[in-house]
XYZ file of C-alpha atoms in Angstrom:
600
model
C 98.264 13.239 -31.242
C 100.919 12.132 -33.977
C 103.355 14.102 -34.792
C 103.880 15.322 -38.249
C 107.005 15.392 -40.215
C 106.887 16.583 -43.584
C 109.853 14.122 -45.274
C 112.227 16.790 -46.929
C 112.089 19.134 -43.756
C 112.926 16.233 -41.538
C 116.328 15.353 -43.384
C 118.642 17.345 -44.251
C 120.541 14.657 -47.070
C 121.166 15.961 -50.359
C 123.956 15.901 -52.859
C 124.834 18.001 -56.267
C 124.791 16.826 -59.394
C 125.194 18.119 -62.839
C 122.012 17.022 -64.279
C 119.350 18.708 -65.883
C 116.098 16.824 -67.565
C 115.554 18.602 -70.812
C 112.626 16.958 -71.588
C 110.659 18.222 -74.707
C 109.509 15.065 -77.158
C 109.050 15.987 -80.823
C 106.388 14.692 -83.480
C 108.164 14.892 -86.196
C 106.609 13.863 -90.097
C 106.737 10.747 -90.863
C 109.384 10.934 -93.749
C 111.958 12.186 -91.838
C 115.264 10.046 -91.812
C 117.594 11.753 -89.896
C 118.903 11.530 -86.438
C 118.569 14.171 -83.729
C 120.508 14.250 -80.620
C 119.855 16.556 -77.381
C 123.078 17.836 -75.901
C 122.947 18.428 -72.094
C 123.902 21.488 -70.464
C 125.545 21.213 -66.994
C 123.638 22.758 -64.391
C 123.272 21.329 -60.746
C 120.220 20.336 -59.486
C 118.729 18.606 -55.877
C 118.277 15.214 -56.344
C 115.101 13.910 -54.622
C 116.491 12.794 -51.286
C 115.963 8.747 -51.691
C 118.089 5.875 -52.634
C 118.982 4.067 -55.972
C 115.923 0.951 -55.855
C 118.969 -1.368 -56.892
C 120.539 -0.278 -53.096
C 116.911 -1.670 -51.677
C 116.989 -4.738 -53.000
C 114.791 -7.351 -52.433
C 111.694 -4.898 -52.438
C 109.167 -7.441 -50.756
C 105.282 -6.477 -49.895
C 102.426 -8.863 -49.655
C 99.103 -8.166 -51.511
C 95.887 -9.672 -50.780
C 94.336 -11.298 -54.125
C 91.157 -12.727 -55.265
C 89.720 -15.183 -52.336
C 91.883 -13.123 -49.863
C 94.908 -15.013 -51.221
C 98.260 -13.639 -49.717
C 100.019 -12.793 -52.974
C 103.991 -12.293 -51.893
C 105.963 -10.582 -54.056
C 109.493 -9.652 -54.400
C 111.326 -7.085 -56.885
C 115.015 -8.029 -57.495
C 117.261 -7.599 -60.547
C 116.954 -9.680 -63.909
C 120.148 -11.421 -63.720
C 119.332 -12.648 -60.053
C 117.481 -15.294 -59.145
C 113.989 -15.544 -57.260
C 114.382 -14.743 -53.419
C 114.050 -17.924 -51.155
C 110.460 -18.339 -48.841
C 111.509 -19.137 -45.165
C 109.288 -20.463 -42.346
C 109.486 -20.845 -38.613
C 108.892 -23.878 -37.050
C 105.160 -23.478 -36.567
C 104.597 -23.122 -40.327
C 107.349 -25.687 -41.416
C 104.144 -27.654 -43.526
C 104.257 -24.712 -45.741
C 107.913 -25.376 -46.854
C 107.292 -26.432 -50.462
C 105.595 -23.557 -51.443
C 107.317 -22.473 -54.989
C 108.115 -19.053 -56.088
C 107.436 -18.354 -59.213
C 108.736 -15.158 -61.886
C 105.617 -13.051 -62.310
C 107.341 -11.589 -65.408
C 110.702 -9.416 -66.378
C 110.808 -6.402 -67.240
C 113.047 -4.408 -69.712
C 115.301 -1.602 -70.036
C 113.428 0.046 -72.593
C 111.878 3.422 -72.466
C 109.174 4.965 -72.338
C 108.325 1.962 -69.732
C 111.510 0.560 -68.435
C 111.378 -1.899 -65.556
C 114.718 -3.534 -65.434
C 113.627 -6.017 -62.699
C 112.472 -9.255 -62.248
C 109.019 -9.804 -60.336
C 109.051 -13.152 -57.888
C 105.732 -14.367 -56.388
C 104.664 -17.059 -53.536
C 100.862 -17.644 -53.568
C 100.612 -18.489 -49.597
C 97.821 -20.126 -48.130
C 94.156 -18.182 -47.237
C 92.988 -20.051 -44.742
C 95.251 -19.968 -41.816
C 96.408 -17.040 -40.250
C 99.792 -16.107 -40.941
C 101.379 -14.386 -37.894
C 103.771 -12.043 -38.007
C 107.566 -13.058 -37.648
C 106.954 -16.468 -39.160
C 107.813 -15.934 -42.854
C 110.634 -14.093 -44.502
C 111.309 -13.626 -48.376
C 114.439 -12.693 -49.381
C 115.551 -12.185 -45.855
C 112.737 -9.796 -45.178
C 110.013 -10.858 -42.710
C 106.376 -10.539 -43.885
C 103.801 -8.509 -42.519
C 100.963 -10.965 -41.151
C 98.188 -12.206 -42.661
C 94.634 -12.385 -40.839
C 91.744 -14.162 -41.943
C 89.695 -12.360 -39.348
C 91.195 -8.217 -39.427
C 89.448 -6.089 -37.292
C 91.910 -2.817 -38.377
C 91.687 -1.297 -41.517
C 94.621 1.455 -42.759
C 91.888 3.298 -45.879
C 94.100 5.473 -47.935
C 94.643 6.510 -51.889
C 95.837 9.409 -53.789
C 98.986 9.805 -52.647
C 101.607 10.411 -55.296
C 103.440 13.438 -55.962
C 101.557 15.086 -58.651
C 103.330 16.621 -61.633
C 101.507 17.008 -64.289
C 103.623 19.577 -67.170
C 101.369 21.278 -69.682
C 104.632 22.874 -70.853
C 108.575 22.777 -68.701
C 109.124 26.514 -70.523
C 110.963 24.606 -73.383
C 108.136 24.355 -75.859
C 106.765 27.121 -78.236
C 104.849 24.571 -79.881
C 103.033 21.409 -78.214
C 102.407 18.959 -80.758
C 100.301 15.287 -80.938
C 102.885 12.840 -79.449
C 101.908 12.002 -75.886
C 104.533 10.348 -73.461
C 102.411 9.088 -70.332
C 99.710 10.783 -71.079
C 101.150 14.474 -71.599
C 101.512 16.580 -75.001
C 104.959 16.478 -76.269
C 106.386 19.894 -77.621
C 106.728 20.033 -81.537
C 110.054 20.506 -83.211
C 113.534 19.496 -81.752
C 114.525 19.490 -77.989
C 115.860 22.703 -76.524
C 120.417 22.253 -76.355
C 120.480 24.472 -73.553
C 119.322 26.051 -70.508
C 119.574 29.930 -71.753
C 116.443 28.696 -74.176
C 114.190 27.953 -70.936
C 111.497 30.482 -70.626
C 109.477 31.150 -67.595
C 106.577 32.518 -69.120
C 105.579 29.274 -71.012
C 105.791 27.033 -67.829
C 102.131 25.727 -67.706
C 100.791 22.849 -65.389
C 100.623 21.136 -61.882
C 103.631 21.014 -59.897
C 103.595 19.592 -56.037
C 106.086 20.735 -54.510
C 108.509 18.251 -52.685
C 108.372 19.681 -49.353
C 104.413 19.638 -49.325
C 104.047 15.713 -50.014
C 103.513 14.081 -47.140
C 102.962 10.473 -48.179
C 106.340 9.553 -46.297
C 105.120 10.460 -43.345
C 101.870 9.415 -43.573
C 103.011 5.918 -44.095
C 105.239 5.883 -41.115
C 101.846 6.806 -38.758
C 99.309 4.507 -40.402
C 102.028 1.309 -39.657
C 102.472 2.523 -36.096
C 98.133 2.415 -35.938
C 99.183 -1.710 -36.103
C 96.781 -2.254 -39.181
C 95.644 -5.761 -39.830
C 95.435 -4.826 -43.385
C 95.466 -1.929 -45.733
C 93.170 -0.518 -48.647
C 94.690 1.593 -51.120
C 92.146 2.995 -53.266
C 94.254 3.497 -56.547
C 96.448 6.105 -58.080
C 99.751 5.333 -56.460
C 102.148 7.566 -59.766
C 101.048 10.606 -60.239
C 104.815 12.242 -61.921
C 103.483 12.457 -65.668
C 106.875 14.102 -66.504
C 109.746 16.272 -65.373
C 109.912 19.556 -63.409
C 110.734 22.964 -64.694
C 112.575 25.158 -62.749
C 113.470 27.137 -60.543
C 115.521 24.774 -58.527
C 115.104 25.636 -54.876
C 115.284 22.070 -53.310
C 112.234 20.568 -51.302
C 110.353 23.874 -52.494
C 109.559 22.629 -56.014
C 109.618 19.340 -57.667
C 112.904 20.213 -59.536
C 114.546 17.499 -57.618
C 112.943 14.524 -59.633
C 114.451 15.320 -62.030
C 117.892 13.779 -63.516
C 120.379 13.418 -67.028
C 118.644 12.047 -70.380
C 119.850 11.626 -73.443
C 117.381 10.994 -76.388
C 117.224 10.659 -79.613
C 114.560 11.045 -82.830
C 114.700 8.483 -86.100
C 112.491 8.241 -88.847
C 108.464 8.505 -87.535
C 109.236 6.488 -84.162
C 110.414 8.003 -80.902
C 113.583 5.584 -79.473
C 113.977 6.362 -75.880
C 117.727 5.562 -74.615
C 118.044 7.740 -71.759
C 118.781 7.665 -68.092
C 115.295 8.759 -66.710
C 114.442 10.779 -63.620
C 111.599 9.883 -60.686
C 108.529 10.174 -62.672
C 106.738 8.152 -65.340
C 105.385 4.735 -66.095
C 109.263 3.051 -64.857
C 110.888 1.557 -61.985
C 112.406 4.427 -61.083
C 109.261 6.421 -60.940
C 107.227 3.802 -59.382
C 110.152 3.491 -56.867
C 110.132 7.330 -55.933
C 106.496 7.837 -56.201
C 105.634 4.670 -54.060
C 107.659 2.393 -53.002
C 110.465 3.902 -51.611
C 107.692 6.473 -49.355
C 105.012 4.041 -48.667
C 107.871 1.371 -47.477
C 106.692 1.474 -43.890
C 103.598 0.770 -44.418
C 104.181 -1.711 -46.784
C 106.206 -4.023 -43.895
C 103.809 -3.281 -41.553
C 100.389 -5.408 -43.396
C 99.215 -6.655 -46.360
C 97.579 -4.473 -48.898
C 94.379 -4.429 -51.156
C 95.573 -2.503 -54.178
C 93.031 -1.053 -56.406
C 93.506 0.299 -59.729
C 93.146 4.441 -59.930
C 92.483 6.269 -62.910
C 96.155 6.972 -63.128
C 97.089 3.554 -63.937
C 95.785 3.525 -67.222
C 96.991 2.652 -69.829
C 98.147 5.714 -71.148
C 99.855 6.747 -68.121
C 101.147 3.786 -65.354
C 99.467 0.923 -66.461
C 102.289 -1.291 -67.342
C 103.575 -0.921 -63.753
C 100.112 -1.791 -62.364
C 100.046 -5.097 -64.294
C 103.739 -5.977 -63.442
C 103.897 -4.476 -59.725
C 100.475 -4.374 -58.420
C 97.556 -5.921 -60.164
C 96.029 -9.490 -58.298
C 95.375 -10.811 -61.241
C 97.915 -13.561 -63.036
C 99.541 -12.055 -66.060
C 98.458 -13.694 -69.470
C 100.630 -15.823 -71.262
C 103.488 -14.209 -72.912
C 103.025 -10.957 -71.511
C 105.804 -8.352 -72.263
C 105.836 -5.070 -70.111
C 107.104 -2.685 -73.522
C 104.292 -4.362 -75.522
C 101.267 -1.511 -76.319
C 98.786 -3.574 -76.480
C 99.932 -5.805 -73.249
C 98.348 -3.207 -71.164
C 94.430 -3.861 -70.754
C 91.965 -1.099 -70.479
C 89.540 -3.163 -68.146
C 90.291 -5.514 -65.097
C 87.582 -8.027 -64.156
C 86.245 -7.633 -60.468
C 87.647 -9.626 -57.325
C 86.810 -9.805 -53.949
C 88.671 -10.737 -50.521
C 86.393 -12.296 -48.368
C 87.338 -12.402 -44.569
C 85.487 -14.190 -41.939
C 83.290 -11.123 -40.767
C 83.932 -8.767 -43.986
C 84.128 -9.280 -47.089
C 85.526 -6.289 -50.136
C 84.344 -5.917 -53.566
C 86.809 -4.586 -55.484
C 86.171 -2.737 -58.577
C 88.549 -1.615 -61.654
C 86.679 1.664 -62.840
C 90.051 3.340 -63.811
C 89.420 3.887 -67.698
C 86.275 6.005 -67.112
C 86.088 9.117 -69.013
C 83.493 11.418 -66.910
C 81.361 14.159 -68.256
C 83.819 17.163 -69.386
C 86.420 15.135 -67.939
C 85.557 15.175 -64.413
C 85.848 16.530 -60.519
C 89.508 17.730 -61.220
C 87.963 19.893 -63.667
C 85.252 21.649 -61.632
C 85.467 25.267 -60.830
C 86.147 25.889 -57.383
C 85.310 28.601 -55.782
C 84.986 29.872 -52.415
C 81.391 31.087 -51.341
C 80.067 29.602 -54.700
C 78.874 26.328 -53.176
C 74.933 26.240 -53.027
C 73.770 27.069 -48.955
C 71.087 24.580 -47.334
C 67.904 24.093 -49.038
C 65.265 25.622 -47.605
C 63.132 23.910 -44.525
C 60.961 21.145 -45.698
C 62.801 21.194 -48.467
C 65.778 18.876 -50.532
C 68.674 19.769 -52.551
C 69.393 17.492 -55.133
C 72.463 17.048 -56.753
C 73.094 16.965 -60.745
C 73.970 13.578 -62.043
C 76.877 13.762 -64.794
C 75.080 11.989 -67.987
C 77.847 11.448 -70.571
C 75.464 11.314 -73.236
C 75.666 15.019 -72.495
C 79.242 15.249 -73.227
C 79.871 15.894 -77.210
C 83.325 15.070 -77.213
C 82.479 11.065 -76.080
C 81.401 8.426 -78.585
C 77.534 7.029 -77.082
C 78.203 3.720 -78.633
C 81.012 3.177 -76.338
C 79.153 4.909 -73.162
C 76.667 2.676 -73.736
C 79.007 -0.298 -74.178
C 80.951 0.548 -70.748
C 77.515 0.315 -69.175
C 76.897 -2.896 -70.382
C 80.597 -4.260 -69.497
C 80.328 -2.386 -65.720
C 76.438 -3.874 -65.298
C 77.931 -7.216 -66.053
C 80.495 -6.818 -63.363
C 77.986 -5.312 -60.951
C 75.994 -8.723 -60.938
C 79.085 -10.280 -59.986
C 79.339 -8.405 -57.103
C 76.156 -8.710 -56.255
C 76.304 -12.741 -56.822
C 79.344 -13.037 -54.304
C 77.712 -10.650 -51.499
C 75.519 -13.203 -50.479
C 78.395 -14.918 -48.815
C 78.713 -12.214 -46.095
C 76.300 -10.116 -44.527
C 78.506 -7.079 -44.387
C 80.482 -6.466 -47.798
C 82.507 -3.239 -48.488
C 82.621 -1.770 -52.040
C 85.985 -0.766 -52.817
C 86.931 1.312 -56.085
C 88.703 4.586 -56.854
C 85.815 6.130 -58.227
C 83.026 7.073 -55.097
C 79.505 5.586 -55.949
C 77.571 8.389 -53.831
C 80.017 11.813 -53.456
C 79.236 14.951 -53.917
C 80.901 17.760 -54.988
C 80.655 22.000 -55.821
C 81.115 22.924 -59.898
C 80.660 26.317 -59.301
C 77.606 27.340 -57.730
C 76.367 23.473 -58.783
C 76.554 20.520 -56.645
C 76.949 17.329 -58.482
C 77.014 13.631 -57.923
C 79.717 11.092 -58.895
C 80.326 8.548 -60.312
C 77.232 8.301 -63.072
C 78.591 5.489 -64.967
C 78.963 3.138 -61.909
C 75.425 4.538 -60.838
C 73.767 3.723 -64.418
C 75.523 0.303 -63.679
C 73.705 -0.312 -60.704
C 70.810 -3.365 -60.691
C 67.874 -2.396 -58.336
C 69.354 -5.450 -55.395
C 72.782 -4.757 -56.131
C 74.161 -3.123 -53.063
C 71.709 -4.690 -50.477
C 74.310 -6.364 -48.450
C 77.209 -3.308 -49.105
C 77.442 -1.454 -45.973
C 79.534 0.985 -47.475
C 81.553 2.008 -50.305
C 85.283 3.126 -50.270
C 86.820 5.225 -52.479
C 89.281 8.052 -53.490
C 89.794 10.138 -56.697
C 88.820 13.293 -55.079
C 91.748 15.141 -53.771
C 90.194 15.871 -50.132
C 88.106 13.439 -47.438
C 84.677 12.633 -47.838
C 82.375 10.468 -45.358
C 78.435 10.894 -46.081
C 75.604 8.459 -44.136
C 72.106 8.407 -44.914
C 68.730 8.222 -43.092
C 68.510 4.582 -42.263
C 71.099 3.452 -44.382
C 69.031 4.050 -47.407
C 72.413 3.651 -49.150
C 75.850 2.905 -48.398
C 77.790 5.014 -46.477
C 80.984 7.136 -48.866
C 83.966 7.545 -47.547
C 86.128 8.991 -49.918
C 90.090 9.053 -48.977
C 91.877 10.811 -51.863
C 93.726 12.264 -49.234
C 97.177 10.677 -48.156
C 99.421 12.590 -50.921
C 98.528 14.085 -53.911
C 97.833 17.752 -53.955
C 94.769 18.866 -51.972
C 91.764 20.300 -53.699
C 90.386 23.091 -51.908
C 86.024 21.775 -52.692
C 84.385 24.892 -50.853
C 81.266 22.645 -49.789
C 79.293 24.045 -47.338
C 79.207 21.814 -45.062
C 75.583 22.974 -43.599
C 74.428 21.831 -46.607
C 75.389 18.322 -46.422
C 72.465 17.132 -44.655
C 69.575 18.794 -46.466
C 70.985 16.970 -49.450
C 68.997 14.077 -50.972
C 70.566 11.714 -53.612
C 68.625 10.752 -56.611
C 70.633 8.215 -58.728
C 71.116 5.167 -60.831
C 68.742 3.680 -63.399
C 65.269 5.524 -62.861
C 66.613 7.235 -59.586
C 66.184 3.697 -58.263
C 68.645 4.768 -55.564
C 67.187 7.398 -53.191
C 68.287 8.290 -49.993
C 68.789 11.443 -47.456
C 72.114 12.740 -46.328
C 71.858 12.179 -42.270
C 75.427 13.368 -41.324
C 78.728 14.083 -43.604
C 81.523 16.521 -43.790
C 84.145 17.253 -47.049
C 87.478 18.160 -45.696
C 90.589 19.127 -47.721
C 93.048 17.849 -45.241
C 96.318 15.234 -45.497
C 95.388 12.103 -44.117
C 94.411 8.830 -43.819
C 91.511 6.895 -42.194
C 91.334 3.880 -39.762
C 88.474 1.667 -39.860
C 87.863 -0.649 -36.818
C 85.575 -3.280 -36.093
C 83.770 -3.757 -33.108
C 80.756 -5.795 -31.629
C 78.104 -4.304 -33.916
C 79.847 -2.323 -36.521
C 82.716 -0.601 -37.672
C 83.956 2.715 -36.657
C 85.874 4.803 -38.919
C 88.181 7.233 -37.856
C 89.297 10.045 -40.175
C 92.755 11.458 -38.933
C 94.278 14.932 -40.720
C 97.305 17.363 -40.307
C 96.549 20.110 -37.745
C 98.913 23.080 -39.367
C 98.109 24.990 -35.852
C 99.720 22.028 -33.501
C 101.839 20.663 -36.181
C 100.420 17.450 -35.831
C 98.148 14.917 -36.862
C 94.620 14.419 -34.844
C 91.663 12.671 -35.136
C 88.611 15.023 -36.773
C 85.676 12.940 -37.731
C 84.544 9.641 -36.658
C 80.974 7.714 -37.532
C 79.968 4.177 -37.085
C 78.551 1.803 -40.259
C 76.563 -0.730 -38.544
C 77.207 -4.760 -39.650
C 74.909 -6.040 -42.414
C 73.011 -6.510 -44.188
C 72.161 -3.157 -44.843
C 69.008 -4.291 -46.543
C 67.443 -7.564 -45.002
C 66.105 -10.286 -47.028
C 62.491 -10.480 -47.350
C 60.979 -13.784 -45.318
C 60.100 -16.194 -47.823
C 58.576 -19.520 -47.867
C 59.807 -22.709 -50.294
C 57.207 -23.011 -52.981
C 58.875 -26.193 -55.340
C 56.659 -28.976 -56.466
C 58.062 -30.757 -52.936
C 56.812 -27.991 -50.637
C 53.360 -26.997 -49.425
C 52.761 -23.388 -48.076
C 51.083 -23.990 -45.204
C 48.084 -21.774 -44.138
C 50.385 -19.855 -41.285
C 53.190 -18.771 -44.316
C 50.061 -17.833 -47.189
C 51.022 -14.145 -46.770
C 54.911 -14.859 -47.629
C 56.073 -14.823 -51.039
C 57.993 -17.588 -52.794
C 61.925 -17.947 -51.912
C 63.451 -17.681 -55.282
């Protein structure tokens, strides 16, 4: 058993300051001229009980790139220069390698990263054992060419998501990350707050546990982590009340702002949330630090590092991929909508890692599903199949299906990739943020996801993917099928962001039987799942035949965390080659091989 510590309940640090984030962006017609100032009324709010990033400094982590290259990075301030790389003895050949400035960041709002971004490519072929490197001072986690523990996590920041802080009579056009700005000018005072128009998500502080759960996934000793995307999840400030860990008021801090002509110009001192430093600091770094020390990470891009919303910081912070030339972090149009596939190929394993973040799903998706309890369909009937909905977009009549069709194309493209570099390994792990094969209750309705990764499916594509890890849906998910018609799910949007209660029955799960992809070309029976809306995190091991997965949650009636579901994937391939004979001008087939079809 682990014990559980939810972060604000197990310190007891805070301080008073006379702050408060009046936050309400105006669209204003494009003739105007003049100036408009917010003035800031003094009220005291409960900071968010972390430190300034600039007291942290060097932030160091080690990501895992394309070809399982150990990407080392460090965050330190503009002005300062690149941390120095420092080996022991045993790896004293690998003193020349440079470290380079990813990029540098600017002060500028709405996506201010005053920092400078340092990286060491280190070698991928050699272990790297722990103790032997330090950047900065820092030691790095070590690297393994042959893992055999897996941390699987995603989901996990702090979501706040405000439809309206109680400040706005009138939301208008202008979007700042992602959220409708109010109309008109900001609010001067806090006597012009009212309660009645507060309207959105808001986690509360004291029930995000992504602190903690990074402290117990380092001390499982992980040889490496996967992070299945969407690591910022504060879209904007917190309305009140103000009753410390119990809301999200604490994330909130002094701005000043200002309005000229048709352009927003964002000056201001900004709290723990948005597409910054200082949100990306209090929404991820600062909690998931422990885990971070403790082994490199495969970071995968969630659909909250788009553009519109934290995908500058993905590019500059996270991404694998080198940054093109002349890239400027406050540059629109710097920010790409699609990543190309990688993969990380270990000796046993290899990943396939998938950026499916900009996908728009049909009538926007699981978050939007109505859920509720007793509503989920029961078991079919003996002898009989349910079979969930697939989520055509053509059906949707707010999406364009020239650019459906188009996304297809680009994500069938990149599934033949995949498909082209799993014939290295015989087992191979799809990794994405959106699942391949989940299901999940709309009502009385059980649906499928994801349908544009599905319609980008060839017929051979996943023969040598054992299974497919994901997140996006706020609970854990693990589904097998009757032999292994398809990957096994596992779906770990669990480790953070507020929990969605899905109501699936879970007697239902295997009398399920998928029908998806081009032509329902993949078919398979649910043998064994279970849906559970439960903080956590997942360890995947490998063993002499397979890998068992371990899903771990919180236990609110021991207080702790425990182990709940476990299931084995066996090694690939999942779906073995068909014998074949040569059948060039050079070769023969022989009488013995006539029944064998041509190798291709």
């Amino acid at each position: 058993a682990r014990r559980w510590c939810v972060r604000l309940s197990c310190s007891a640090t805070a301080m008073l300051v006379k702050s408060l984030l009046l936050l309400a962006w105006a669209a204003q017609a494009s003739g105007q001229t003049e100036t408009n100032t917010a003035i800031l009324s003094d009220n005291d709010i409960i900071p968010e009980d972390i430190p300034p990033f600039t007291d942290q400094l060097p932030i160091v982590y080690l990501l895992l790139g394309p070809e399982a290259t150990p990407l080392a990075r460090a965050i330190v301030l503009p002005e300062s220069a690149c941390p120095e790389l420092s080996f022991t003895s045993e790896l004293s050949h690998l003193a020349d390698t440079s470290v380079e400035v990813r990029n540098v960041g600017s002060a500028s709002l709405p996506t201010a990263f005053p920092i400078k971004v340092c990286e060491a490519k280190l070698p991928n072929d050699i272990d790297l054992p722990a103790e032997t490197i330090t950047f900065g001072g820092r030691p790095l986690p070590a690297v393994h060419r042959n893992p055999e523990r897996y941390v699987l996590m995603g989901d996990t920041g702090l979501r706040v998501k405000p439809k309206n802080n109680g400040f706005c009579q009138s939301p208008g056009s202008t979007k700042l990350y992602d959220i409708d700005q109010c109309d008109g000018l900001p609010p001067t005072s806090r006597s012009q707050f009212n309660e009645s128009w507060v309207d959105g998500d808001f986690q509360a502080l004291d029930d995000w546990p992504l602190e903690s759960l990074s402290s117990l996934a380092a001390a499982e000793a992980p040889h490496a982590v996967v992070y299945v995307g969407d690591y910022l999840y504060r879209q904007g400030p917190c309305p009140y009340p103000n009753n410390a860990g119990a809301d999200c008021t604490g994330i909130n801090a002094p701005s000043f702002y200002e309005l000229e002509g048709a352009n927003l110009e964002y000056d201001f001192v900004p709290g723990n949330w948005g597409d910054n430093i200082y949100g990306w600091w209090a929404d991820f770094f600062w909690p998931a630090r422990d885990l971070l020390a403790a082994a490199p990470w495969i970071g995968i891009r969630g659909n909250h590092e788009n553009c519109e919303r934290a995908g500058h910081g993905w590019f500059l912070l996270i991404s694998p991929h080198p940054l093109r030339k002349n890239w400027t972090i406050d540059t629109e149009g710097e920010c790409d909508d699609f990543s190309p596939p990688w993969r990380v190929p270990f000796v046993n394993e290899q990943f396939l890692l998938m950026d499916d973040s900009l996908i728009t799903p049909l009538n926007k998706g699981v978050d939007h599903f109505n859920y509720t309890e007793g509503a989920c369909p029961g078991p079919a009937p003996e002898g009989e199949v349910l079979v969930p909905e697939t989520q055509s977009r053509y059906e949707d009549e707010d999406q364009d299906d020239a650019e459906v069709t188009r996304q297809i194309g680009l994500y069938s493209g990149y599934m033949k990739t995949l498909e082209d570099w799993s014939q290295s390994h015989d087992t191979n792990f799809y990794a994405s943020h959106r699942p391949l094969f989940a299901v999940a209750c709309d009502g009385d309705h059980m649906n499928v996801l994801d349908w544009t990764m599905q319609q980008s499916l060839g017929p051979h594509t996943l023969d040598r993917v054992s299974a497919a890890i994901a997140g996006h849906m706020h609970w854990f998910e693990a589904l097998s099928f009757e032999n292994q018609g398809l990957p096994a799910q596992i779906v770990v949007g669990n480790a953070g962001t507020d929990l969605i209660k899905n109501y699936v029955n879970q007697e239902t799960l295997p009398t399920i039987e998928l029908r998806v992809g081009v032509d329902d070309a993949y078919t398979a029976r649910v043998e064994a799942g279970i849906t559970a809306s439960v903080y956590g995190y997942s360890v995947m091991t490998r063993g002499a035949n397979g890998y068992n997965i371990v899903a771990y949650g919180y236990n609110e009636a021991s207080s702790q965390l425990e182990p709940f579901y476990d299931f084995s994937v066996p090694s690939g391939p999942r779906v073995p080659k068909e014998p074949c004979v040569p059948c060039g001008k050079r070769h023969r087939r022989k009488t013995l091989f006539a029944s064998l079809p041509c190798c291709p």
